[in-house]
PDB file of C-alpha atoms in Angstrom:
ATOM      1  CA  ALA F   4      44.094  -0.766  31.878  1.00 86.00           C
ATOM      2  CA  VAL F   5      41.565  -1.451  29.137  1.00 87.00           C
ATOM      3  CA  ASP F   6      39.400  -4.586  28.966  1.00 86.00           C
ATOM      4  CA  ALA F   7      39.873  -5.744  25.374  1.00 88.00           C
ATOM      5  CA  SER F   8      36.642  -7.754  25.297  1.00 84.00           C
ATOM      6  CA  ILE F   9      34.541  -4.667  26.046  1.00 87.00           C
ATOM      7  CA  TRP F  10      36.196  -2.720  23.240  1.00 89.00           C
ATOM      8  CA  MET F  11      35.712  -5.619  20.807  1.00 87.00           C
ATOM      9  CA  VAL F  12      32.001  -5.886  21.557  1.00 85.00           C
ATOM     10  CA  GLN F  13      31.590  -2.115  21.219  1.00 88.00           C
ATOM     11  CA  PHE F  14      33.237  -2.073  17.798  1.00 88.00           C
ATOM     12  CA  LEU F  15      31.398  -5.133  16.525  1.00 86.00           C
ATOM     13  CA  LYS F  16      28.063  -3.584  17.495  1.00 87.00           C
ATOM     14  CA  ALA F  17      28.792   0.015  16.473  1.00 89.00           C
ATOM     15  CA  MET F  18      30.727  -0.279  13.229  1.00 89.00           C
ATOM     16  CA  ARG F  19      28.165  -1.030  10.484  1.00 90.00           C
ATOM     17  CA  ASP F  20      27.919  -0.464   6.753  1.00 88.00           C
ATOM     18  CA  GLU F  21      25.123   1.467   5.017  1.00 89.00           C
ATOM     19  CA  ARG F  22      22.864  -1.606   5.112  1.00 89.00           C
ATOM     20  CA  GLY F  23      23.377  -2.077   8.855  1.00 87.00           C
ATOM     21  CA  GLU F  24      25.577  -5.142   8.448  1.00 89.00           C
ATOM     22  CA  PRO F  25      28.703  -5.480  10.626  1.00 86.00           C
ATOM     23  CA  ILE F  26      31.893  -4.319   8.939  1.00 89.00           C
ATOM     24  CA  PRO F  27      34.383  -7.182   8.478  1.00 91.00           C
ATOM     25  CA  PHE F  28      37.173  -7.013  11.072  1.00 89.00           C
ATOM     26  CA  ALA F  29      35.414  -4.123  12.845  1.00 89.00           C
ATOM     27  CA  HIS F  30      37.001  -5.122  16.137  1.00 88.00           C
ATOM     28  CA  VAL F  31      40.504  -4.855  14.654  1.00 90.00           C
ATOM     29  CA  LEU F  32      39.817  -1.556  12.859  1.00 91.00           C
ATOM     30  CA  GLY F  33      38.214  -0.057  15.962  1.00 92.00           C
ATOM     31  CA  PHE F  34      41.098  -1.154  18.153  1.00 91.00           C
ATOM     32  CA  LEU F  35      43.666   0.378  15.843  1.00 92.00           C
ATOM     33  CA  LYS F  36      41.787   3.661  15.462  1.00 93.00           C
ATOM     34  CA  ARG F  37      41.251   4.014  19.196  1.00 93.00           C
ATOM     35  CA  LEU F  38      44.856   3.119  20.036  1.00 94.00           C
ATOM     36  CA  VAL F  39      46.163   5.619  17.469  1.00 95.00           C
ATOM     37  CA  LYS F  40      43.909   8.336  18.888  1.00 95.00           C
ATOM     38  CA  LEU F  41      44.930   7.611  22.480  1.00 95.00           C
ATOM     39  CA  THR F  42      48.650   7.519  21.680  1.00 95.00           C
ATOM     40  CA  HIS F  43      48.253  10.782  19.763  1.00 96.00           C
ATOM     41  CA  LEU F  44      46.830  12.256  22.979  1.00 96.00           C
ATOM     42  CA  ARG F  45      49.866  10.804  24.809  1.00 96.00           C
ATOM     43  CA  VAL F  46      47.776   8.162  26.576  1.00 95.00           C
ATOM     44  CA  PHE F  47      49.401   4.743  26.480  1.00 94.00           C
ATOM     45  CA  PRO F  48      46.779   2.172  27.484  1.00 92.00           C
ATOM     46  CA  VAL F  49      47.527  -1.275  28.830  1.00 93.00           C
ATOM     47  CA  VAL F  50      45.209  -3.685  27.012  1.00 90.00           C
ATOM     48  CA  VAL F  51      44.088  -6.698  29.036  1.00 90.00           C
ATOM     49  CA  PHE F  52      42.799  -9.938  27.545  1.00 85.00           C
ATOM     50  CA  ASP F  53      41.455 -11.556  30.686  1.00 78.00           C
ATOM     51  CA  GLY F  54      40.222 -14.946  29.559  1.00 76.00           C
ATOM     52  CA  LYS F  55      36.760 -16.374  30.229  1.00 79.00           C
ATOM     53  CA  THR F  56      33.671 -14.219  30.529  1.00 77.00           C
ATOM     54  CA  PRO F  57      32.493 -13.860  34.142  1.00 77.00           C
ATOM     55  CA  VAL F  58      29.424 -15.922  35.118  1.00 84.00           C
ATOM     56  CA  MET F  59      27.371 -12.808  35.834  1.00 85.00           C
ATOM     57  CA  LYS F  60      28.073 -11.407  32.366  1.00 82.00           C
ATOM     58  CA  ARG F  61      27.219 -14.737  30.699  1.00 86.00           C
ATOM     59  CA  LYS F  62      23.882 -14.750  32.532  1.00 91.00           C
ATOM     60  CA  THR F  63      23.206 -11.174  31.450  1.00 91.00           C
ATOM     61  CA  VAL F  64      24.032 -11.969  27.812  1.00 90.00           C
ATOM     62  CA  ARG F  65      21.823 -15.081  27.936  1.00 94.00           C
ATOM     63  CA  GLU F  66      18.945 -13.038  29.400  1.00 95.00           C
ATOM     64  CA  ARG F  67      19.347 -10.358  26.711  1.00 94.00           C
ATOM     65  CA  LYS F  68      19.235 -13.010  23.982  1.00 95.00           C
ATOM     66  CA  ARG F  69      16.099 -14.526  25.518  1.00 96.00           C
ATOM     67  CA  LYS F  70      14.381 -11.125  25.653  1.00 96.00           C
ATOM     68  CA  HIS F  71      15.460 -10.383  22.091  1.00 96.00           C
ATOM     69  CA  LEU F  72      13.960 -13.664  20.866  1.00 96.00           C
ATOM     70  CA  GLU F  73      10.731 -13.004  22.795  1.00 97.00           C
ATOM     71  CA  ALA F  74      10.483  -9.541  21.247  1.00 97.00           C
ATOM     72  CA  LYS F  75      11.059 -11.028  17.783  1.00 96.00           C
ATOM     73  CA  LEU F  76       8.320 -13.586  18.370  1.00 97.00           C
ATOM     74  CA  THR F  77       5.919 -10.924  19.634  1.00 97.00           C
ATOM     75  CA  LEU F  78       6.643  -8.788  16.588  1.00 97.00           C
ATOM     76  CA  ARG F  79       6.097 -11.721  14.251  1.00 97.00           C
ATOM     77  CA  LYS F  80       2.772 -12.573  15.914  1.00 97.00           C
ATOM     78  CA  ALA F  81       1.658  -8.940  15.650  1.00 97.00           C
ATOM     79  CA  ALA F  82       2.614  -8.841  11.959  1.00 97.00           C
ATOM     80  CA  GLU F  83       0.699 -12.074  11.326  1.00 97.00           C
ATOM     81  CA  THR F  84      -2.352 -10.685  13.143  1.00 97.00           C
ATOM     82  CA  ILE F  85      -2.245  -7.474  11.110  1.00 97.00           C
ATOM     83  CA  LEU F  86      -1.911  -9.453   7.883  1.00 97.00           C
ATOM     84  CA  MET F  87      -4.790 -11.789   8.782  1.00 97.00           C
ATOM     85  CA  ASN F  88      -7.000  -8.825   9.713  1.00 97.00           C
ATOM     86  CA  ALA F  89      -6.220  -7.169   6.380  1.00 97.00           C
ATOM     87  CA  ILE F  90      -7.053 -10.379   4.498  1.00 97.00           C
ATOM     88  CA  GLU F  91     -10.313 -10.828   6.422  1.00 97.00           C
ATOM     89  CA  ARG F  92     -11.248  -7.214   5.788  1.00 97.00           C
ATOM     90  CA  GLU F  93     -10.618  -7.646   2.063  1.00 96.00           C
ATOM     91  CA  ILE F  94     -12.803 -10.763   1.990  1.00 96.00           C
ATOM     92  CA  LEU F  95     -15.612  -9.030   3.909  1.00 96.00           C
ATOM     93  CA  GLU F  96     -15.476  -5.991   1.622  1.00 95.00           C
ATOM     94  CA  LYS F  97     -15.770  -8.227  -1.456  1.00 95.00           C
ATOM     95  CA  GLN F  98     -18.710 -10.087   0.090  1.00 94.00           C
ATOM     96  CA  LEU F  99     -20.381  -6.777   0.905  1.00 93.00           C
ATOM     97  CA  GLU F 100     -19.869  -5.547  -2.651  1.00 92.00           C
ATOM     98  CA  LYS F 101     -21.478  -8.748  -3.999  1.00 90.00           C
ATOM     99  CA  ARG F 102     -24.482  -8.305  -1.679  1.00 89.00           C
ATOM    100  CA  VAL F 103     -24.897  -4.686  -2.688  1.00 86.00           C
ATOM    101  CA  GLU F 104     -24.744  -5.634  -6.384  1.00 85.00           C
ATOM    102  CA  LYS F 105     -27.228  -8.455  -5.791  1.00 83.00           C
ATOM    103  CA  ASP F 106     -29.605  -6.099  -3.929  1.00 79.00           C
ATOM    104  CA  MET F 107     -29.291  -3.514  -6.697  1.00 79.00           C
ATOM    105  CA  ASP F 108     -30.167  -6.191  -9.287  1.00 75.00           C
ATOM    106  CA  LYS F 109     -33.277  -7.073  -7.253  1.00 73.00           C
ATOM    107  CA  ASP F 110     -34.256  -3.397  -7.031  1.00 68.00           C
ATOM    108  CA  GLU F 111     -33.868  -2.947 -10.792  1.00 71.00           C
ATOM    109  CA  ARG F 112     -36.121  -5.921 -11.449  1.00 68.00           C
ATOM    110  CA  PHE F 113     -38.705  -4.509  -9.085  1.00 61.00           C
ATOM    111  CA  PHE F 114     -38.977  -1.210 -10.955  1.00 59.00           C
TER     112      PHE F 114
END
């Protein structure tokens, strides 16, 4: 027997277009392709649609989502830090250039 929900999730996650976006009806296309291949190999699967997701799986999916969101937040904070450091560096370099020009003007007046 084949758990239909597992196949559907696999196809929805795996079947993407060139931009990485999910292909419309990927679960249906994947099902058909896999069933055709299996029947060609003389394997006749029994597909089971078993209702609600088990509690353990729901907890696992919830935990994965939480970790994914945390990783996204961490990435965003890192990107913001890098951007702020680059901006600060640019400001400091401009200030240093102004000081150097000012010091050079003083030196020219001295000679």
